[in-house]
Coordinates of C-alpha atoms and ligand atoms in Angstrom, one line a residue:
M1 CA -32.5 73.6 -25.1
A2 CA -29.9 75.3 -22.9
A3 CA -28.6 71.9 -21.9
Q4 CA -28.2 70.9 -25.5
T5 CA -26.4 74.1 -26.5
Q6 CA -23.9 73.6 -23.6
A7 CA -23.5 69.9 -24.3
A8 CA -22.2 70.8 -27.8
L9 CA -19.2 72.4 -26.0
H10 CA -18.1 69.0 -24.6
Y11 CA -19.7 66.3 -26.8
P12 CA -18.4 64.2 -28.4
P13 CA -16.0 63.5 -25.5
T14 CA -12.7 65.2 -25.3
E15 CA -9.8 63.7 -23.3
A16 CA -10.9 65.8 -20.3
N17 CA -14.4 64.3 -20.1
S18 CA -13.9 60.8 -21.5
S19 CA -13.3 59.4 -18.0
F20 CA -16.5 61.1 -16.8
L21 CA -18.4 59.5 -19.8
R22 CA -16.9 56.1 -19.0
D23 CA -17.7 56.2 -15.3
V24 CA -21.2 57.5 -15.9
L25 CA -22.1 54.8 -18.5
A26 CA -20.5 52.1 -16.3
G27 CA -22.4 53.4 -13.2
L28 CA -25.8 53.7 -15.0
T29 CA -25.6 50.3 -16.5
A30 CA -24.5 48.7 -13.2
R31 CA -27.0 47.1 -10.7
P32 CA -27.7 48.9 -8.5
K33 CA -27.1 52.1 -10.4
R34 CA -24.5 54.5 -9.0
L35 CA -22.6 57.6 -9.9
L36 CA -19.3 58.7 -8.3
P37 CA -19.5 61.6 -5.9
K38 CA -16.3 63.2 -7.2
Y39 CA -18.4 64.3 -10.2
F40 CA -20.6 66.5 -8.0
Y41 CA -18.0 69.3 -8.2
D42 CA -18.4 71.1 -11.5
E43 CA -18.7 74.9 -11.1
A44 CA -22.4 74.8 -10.1
G45 CA -21.8 71.8 -7.8
A46 CA -18.9 73.5 -6.1
Q47 CA -21.0 76.6 -5.5
L48 CA -23.9 74.4 -4.1
F49 CA -21.4 72.7 -1.8
E50 CA -20.3 76.1 -0.5
D51 CA -24.0 76.9 0.1
I52 CA -24.3 73.6 2.0
T53 CA -21.5 74.5 4.3
R54 CA -23.4 77.5 5.5
L55 CA -26.7 75.7 6.2
P56 CA -27.9 75.6 9.8
E57 CA -28.3 71.8 9.6
Y58 CA -24.9 71.1 8.1
Y59 CA -22.8 71.2 11.3
P60 CA -19.4 69.7 10.0
T61 CA -17.9 72.9 8.6
R62 CA -18.9 75.0 11.6
C63 CA -17.6 72.4 14.1
E64 CA -14.3 71.9 12.2
L65 CA -13.7 75.6 12.0
A66 CA -14.4 75.9 15.7
I67 CA -11.8 73.2 16.5
L68 CA -9.2 74.8 14.2
H69 CA -9.7 78.2 15.8
Q70 CA -9.6 76.8 19.4
H71 CA -6.6 74.5 18.9
A72 CA -4.6 76.0 16.1
A73 CA -1.6 76.6 18.3
D74 CA -1.7 73.0 19.6
I75 CA -2.0 71.6 16.1
A76 CA 0.9 73.8 15.0
R77 CA 3.2 71.8 17.3
F78 CA 3.2 69.2 14.6
F79 CA 4.7 71.6 12.0
P80 CA 8.5 71.8 12.4
A81 CA 10.2 75.0 11.3
G82 CA 11.0 74.9 7.6
S83 CA 8.4 72.3 6.8
A84 CA 6.0 72.0 3.9
L85 CA 2.3 71.7 4.4
I86 CA 0.4 69.8 1.7
E87 CA -3.3 70.2 1.5
F88 CA -5.3 67.5 -0.3
G89 CA -8.3 69.0 -2.2
S90 CA -7.6 72.5 -1.1
G91 CA -10.6 74.3 -2.6
S92 CA -10.8 77.8 -1.1
S93 CA -7.9 77.2 1.4
K94 CA -10.1 78.8 4.0
K95 CA -9.3 76.3 6.8
V96 CA -5.5 76.2 6.1
R97 CA -5.3 80.0 6.7
I98 CA -6.1 79.4 10.4
L99 CA -3.2 77.0 10.6
L100 CA -0.8 79.2 8.6
A101 CA -1.6 82.1 11.0
A102 CA -0.6 79.9 13.9
A103 CA 2.5 78.4 12.3
P104 CA 4.6 81.2 10.8
A105 CA 7.7 78.9 10.6
I106 CA 6.1 76.8 7.8
A107 CA 8.3 77.3 4.7
A108 CA 6.0 76.1 1.9
Y109 CA 2.3 75.5 1.3
M110 CA 1.3 73.1 -1.5
P111 CA -2.4 73.1 -2.3
V112 CA -3.4 70.1 -4.4
D113 CA -6.7 70.5 -6.3
I114 CA -8.2 69.6 -9.6
S115 CA -9.5 73.1 -10.3
F116 CA -6.7 75.2 -11.9
E117 CA -8.6 78.5 -11.6
M118 CA -9.2 78.0 -7.9
L119 CA -5.6 77.1 -7.3
V120 CA -4.2 80.2 -9.1
Q121 CA -6.6 82.6 -7.4
E122 CA -6.0 81.2 -3.9
A123 CA -2.2 81.0 -4.4
D124 CA -2.1 84.7 -5.4
E125 CA -4.1 85.7 -2.3
L126 CA -2.0 83.6 0.0
R127 CA 1.3 85.0 -1.4
R128 CA 0.0 88.5 -0.7
D129 CA -1.0 87.6 2.8
H130 CA 2.1 85.5 3.6
P131 CA 5.0 87.1 1.8
G132 CA 7.6 84.7 3.3
L133 CA 5.7 81.5 2.4
A134 CA 6.5 79.6 -0.8
V135 CA 3.1 78.8 -2.3
L136 CA 3.5 75.9 -4.7
P137 CA 0.1 74.8 -6.2
V138 CA -0.2 71.3 -7.6
E139 CA -3.0 70.7 -10.2
A140 CA -4.0 67.1 -9.7
D141 CA -6.7 64.7 -8.7
F142 CA -5.4 63.9 -5.2
T143 CA -7.2 60.5 -5.2
Q144 CA -4.6 59.4 -7.9
P145 CA -0.8 59.3 -7.4
F146 CA 0.8 62.7 -8.2
V147 CA 4.2 64.2 -7.9
L148 CA 5.1 66.8 -5.3
P149 CA 7.1 69.9 -6.4
A150 CA 10.9 69.2 -6.2
A151 CA 11.4 72.6 -4.4
A152 CA 10.0 71.0 -1.2
A153 CA 11.8 67.6 -1.5
A154 CA 14.3 68.4 1.3
M155 CA 11.6 69.7 3.7
A156 CA 9.7 67.8 6.3
H157 CA 6.2 67.1 5.0
I158 CA 2.8 67.5 6.8
G159 CA -0.4 66.5 5.2
F160 CA -3.7 68.4 5.7
F161 CA -7.0 66.8 4.7
P162 CA -9.9 68.7 6.3
G163 CA -13.7 68.5 5.8
S164 CA -14.1 64.8 6.4
T165 CA -13.7 64.2 2.7
I166 CA -12.2 60.9 3.8
G167 CA -15.8 59.9 4.7
N168 CA -16.7 59.9 1.0
F169 CA -14.3 57.1 0.4
E170 CA -15.3 53.5 1.0
P171 CA -13.3 52.2 4.1
H172 CA -10.9 50.2 1.9
E173 CA -10.4 53.3 -0.4
A174 CA -9.8 55.4 2.7
S175 CA -7.2 53.0 3.9
A176 CA -5.5 52.9 0.4
F177 CA -5.5 56.7 0.3
L178 CA -4.0 57.0 3.8
R179 CA -1.2 54.5 2.9
H180 CA -0.5 56.2 -0.4
A181 CA -0.4 59.6 1.2
G182 CA 2.0 58.3 3.8
R183 CA 4.4 56.9 1.2
M184 CA 4.3 60.2 -0.6
L185 CA 4.7 62.4 2.5
G186 CA 7.4 60.0 3.9
R187 CA 8.2 58.2 7.1
G188 CA 7.9 60.4 10.1
A189 CA 5.5 62.8 8.3
S190 CA 2.4 64.1 10.2
F191 CA -1.1 64.2 8.8
I192 CA -3.8 66.5 10.2
I193 CA -7.2 65.1 9.1
G194 CA -10.8 66.1 9.7
V195 CA -13.2 63.3 10.4
D196 CA -17.0 63.5 11.0
L197 CA -18.3 61.4 14.0
V198 CA -21.1 58.9 14.5
K199 CA -24.0 60.7 16.2
D200 CA -27.8 60.7 16.6
A201 CA -29.4 59.7 13.2
S202 CA -31.8 62.7 13.4
I203 CA -28.9 65.2 13.3
L204 CA -27.2 63.3 10.5
N205 CA -30.4 63.0 8.4
A206 CA -31.2 66.7 8.7
A207 CA -27.6 67.6 7.7
Y208 CA -28.0 65.8 4.4
D209 CA -31.7 66.6 3.7
D210 CA -31.9 70.3 4.7
A211 CA -35.2 72.2 4.9
A212 CA -34.2 74.7 2.2
G213 CA -33.5 71.8 -0.3
V214 CA -29.9 72.9 -1.1
T215 CA -28.5 69.3 -0.7
A216 CA -31.3 68.1 -3.0
R217 CA -30.2 70.6 -5.6
F218 CA -26.5 69.6 -5.1
N219 CA -27.5 65.9 -5.7
L220 CA -29.7 66.7 -8.7
N221 CA -27.0 68.9 -10.2
L222 CA -25.1 65.6 -11.0
L223 CA -27.9 64.8 -13.5
A224 CA -27.8 68.4 -14.8
R225 CA -24.1 68.0 -15.3
I226 CA -24.6 64.8 -17.3
N227 CA -27.1 66.7 -19.5
R228 CA -24.7 69.5 -20.0
E229 CA -21.5 67.6 -20.6
L230 CA -22.5 64.2 -21.9
D231 CA -25.6 65.0 -24.1
G232 CA -28.0 63.6 -21.5
D233 CA -31.7 64.2 -21.3
F234 CA -32.5 63.6 -17.6
D235 CA -35.7 65.2 -16.6
L236 CA -34.7 66.5 -13.2
A237 CA -38.3 66.9 -12.0
S238 CA -38.7 63.1 -12.4
F239 CA -36.1 62.4 -9.7
S240 CA -36.1 63.0 -6.0
H241 CA -33.3 63.4 -3.5
H242 CA -33.1 60.6 -0.8
A243 CA -30.6 60.9 2.0
F244 CA -30.6 58.7 5.2
Y245 CA -28.3 57.4 7.8
N246 CA -27.6 53.7 7.4
S247 CA -26.7 52.8 11.1
E248 CA -25.4 49.3 10.3
R249 CA -22.8 50.7 7.9
H250 CA -22.2 54.0 9.8
R251 CA -22.8 56.1 6.7
I252 CA -25.2 58.6 5.2
E253 CA -26.4 57.4 1.8
M254 CA -27.5 59.8 -0.9
H255 CA -29.6 58.5 -3.8
L256 CA -31.6 59.9 -6.7
A257 CA -34.9 58.1 -7.0
S258 CA -36.8 57.8 -10.2
K259 CA -40.4 59.0 -9.6
R260 CA -41.7 57.0 -12.6
R261 CA -40.7 54.4 -15.1
Q262 CA -38.7 56.1 -17.7
Q263 CA -36.0 56.0 -20.3
V264 CA -33.0 58.3 -20.3
R265 CA -30.5 59.0 -23.1
V266 CA -26.9 59.6 -22.3
A267 CA -24.3 60.0 -25.0
G268 CA -26.4 58.1 -27.4
R269 CA -27.1 55.2 -25.0
T270 CA -30.6 54.4 -23.5
I271 CA -30.8 53.8 -19.8
E272 CA -34.0 52.2 -18.4
M273 CA -35.3 53.2 -15.0
R274 CA -38.1 51.6 -13.0
A275 CA -40.4 53.6 -10.8
G276 CA -38.7 53.9 -7.4
E277 CA -35.3 52.7 -8.7
T278 CA -32.5 54.7 -7.3
I279 CA -29.1 55.9 -8.5
H280 CA -26.7 55.8 -5.5
T281 CA -24.7 59.0 -5.6
E282 CA -22.7 59.3 -2.4
N283 CA -21.8 57.6 0.9
S284 CA -20.5 59.8 3.7
Y285 CA -19.0 57.5 6.4
K286 CA -19.0 58.5 10.0
Y287 CA -16.4 57.2 12.4
T288 CA -15.9 57.0 16.2
L289 CA -12.6 58.2 17.6
E290 CA -11.7 54.5 18.0
S291 CA -12.8 53.3 14.6
F292 CA -10.9 56.1 12.8
G293 CA -7.8 55.3 15.0
A294 CA -8.0 51.7 14.0
L295 CA -8.3 52.6 10.3
A296 CA -5.3 54.9 10.6
R297 CA -3.2 52.2 12.4
G298 CA -4.2 49.6 9.8
S299 CA -2.9 52.0 7.1
G300 CA 0.6 52.6 8.5
W301 CA -0.2 55.7 10.6
S302 CA 0.0 56.1 14.4
P303 CA -2.7 58.3 15.9
V304 CA -0.9 60.8 18.3
C305 CA -3.5 63.4 19.1
V306 CA -7.2 64.2 18.5
W307 CA -9.3 67.3 19.1
T308 CA -13.1 67.5 19.0
D309 CA -15.6 70.4 19.3
A310 CA -17.5 71.0 22.5
G311 CA -20.5 69.0 21.3
G312 CA -18.4 66.0 20.2
N313 CA -19.7 66.2 16.7
F314 CA -16.5 66.4 14.7
S315 CA -12.9 65.4 15.2
I316 CA -9.4 66.5 13.9
H317 CA -6.7 63.8 14.2
A318 CA -3.0 64.2 14.2
L319 CA -1.3 61.0 12.8
V320 CA 2.4 60.2 12.2
F321 CA 3.5 57.8 9.4
E322 CA 5.3 54.9 10.9
E323 CA 5.1 52.3 8.1
K324 CA 8.5 50.5 8.2
E325 CA 8.8 49.0 4.8
S326 CA 7.3 50.2 1.5
R327 CA 5.4 47.5 -0.2
E328 CA 5.1 49.5 -3.4
Ligands
AVI1 C1 -17.4 66.8 0.8 N1 -18.0 65.9 1.8 C2 -17.2 65.7 3.0 C3 -19.4 66.2 2.0 C4 -20.0 65.2 3.1 O1 -20.5 65.7 4.1 O2 -19.9 64.0 2.9 C5 -20.3 66.2 0.8 C6 -21.7 66.4 1.0 N2 -22.7 65.7 0.5 C7 -23.8 66.2 0.9 N3 -23.6 67.2 1.7 C8 -22.3 67.4 1.8

């Protein structure tokens, strides 16, 4: 009932959720069924992801923070005085604060995020803590082309893309994103990017299937979101969370498996599911230092430096955009 009451807020589709509806119907009628991971992050999903980052099994956030704390001064060598730092998918801006503290000569910080509330709140706090810094939030889906504030046009640009979010892109999408980001940041720009590394499958499997079941709730919340926003009637108890490392494709795969044969209604459409059939909800690609370097080089960037944590679990790369001629 609660889901139906909330669904009335959004259904029939508004402009804001029509692409969600289109992508969900296309994904649920495809073979195999799939849903796009960018839709995990409604308010409940963003909170669940925050909870994931604090799980004992989920090492990427801890390892990346350790690298940032240990090497902030070295990373800050890539930030010329008077430059503008652009963070793709800034969220809570927690990681950039470590870099800003180490690079007081940065003139502007441009967090790019789809969540307006988060941007405004974080921008206010950053202005308070860094009175000399121009904080210029950009409300945008960073996976799509967007325009940078004109105020920073004359400044040198540095990109920041932590969290190994690049791992959630298919390799060809990751390459297209890197190339687009390079063209937007400009020739000679630096890019500081966090990338999770290939490792023992048992560590990876535990990180995406934690004992407390938080990642399972994060995955299932996608169905709850469809119920809330697209007049769906998924019975969450009839689906189970499956996450495993696919060593041939160097990626964690997350799926939601139907426990029984069932019909689901979404926005007036009926979706048939067989017992055991899965909806593929996310890939999280893992790279080696070499394979990420090759991806970067193939996308117009030169790898110039890389830092890892003591256990070699996670990496932060510094790249410089060298593409000679724009093909756009
Ligand atoms: C946001 N992204 C980098 C996370 C990851 O590790 O791929 C999303 C996530 N999915 C399950 N746990 C965390």
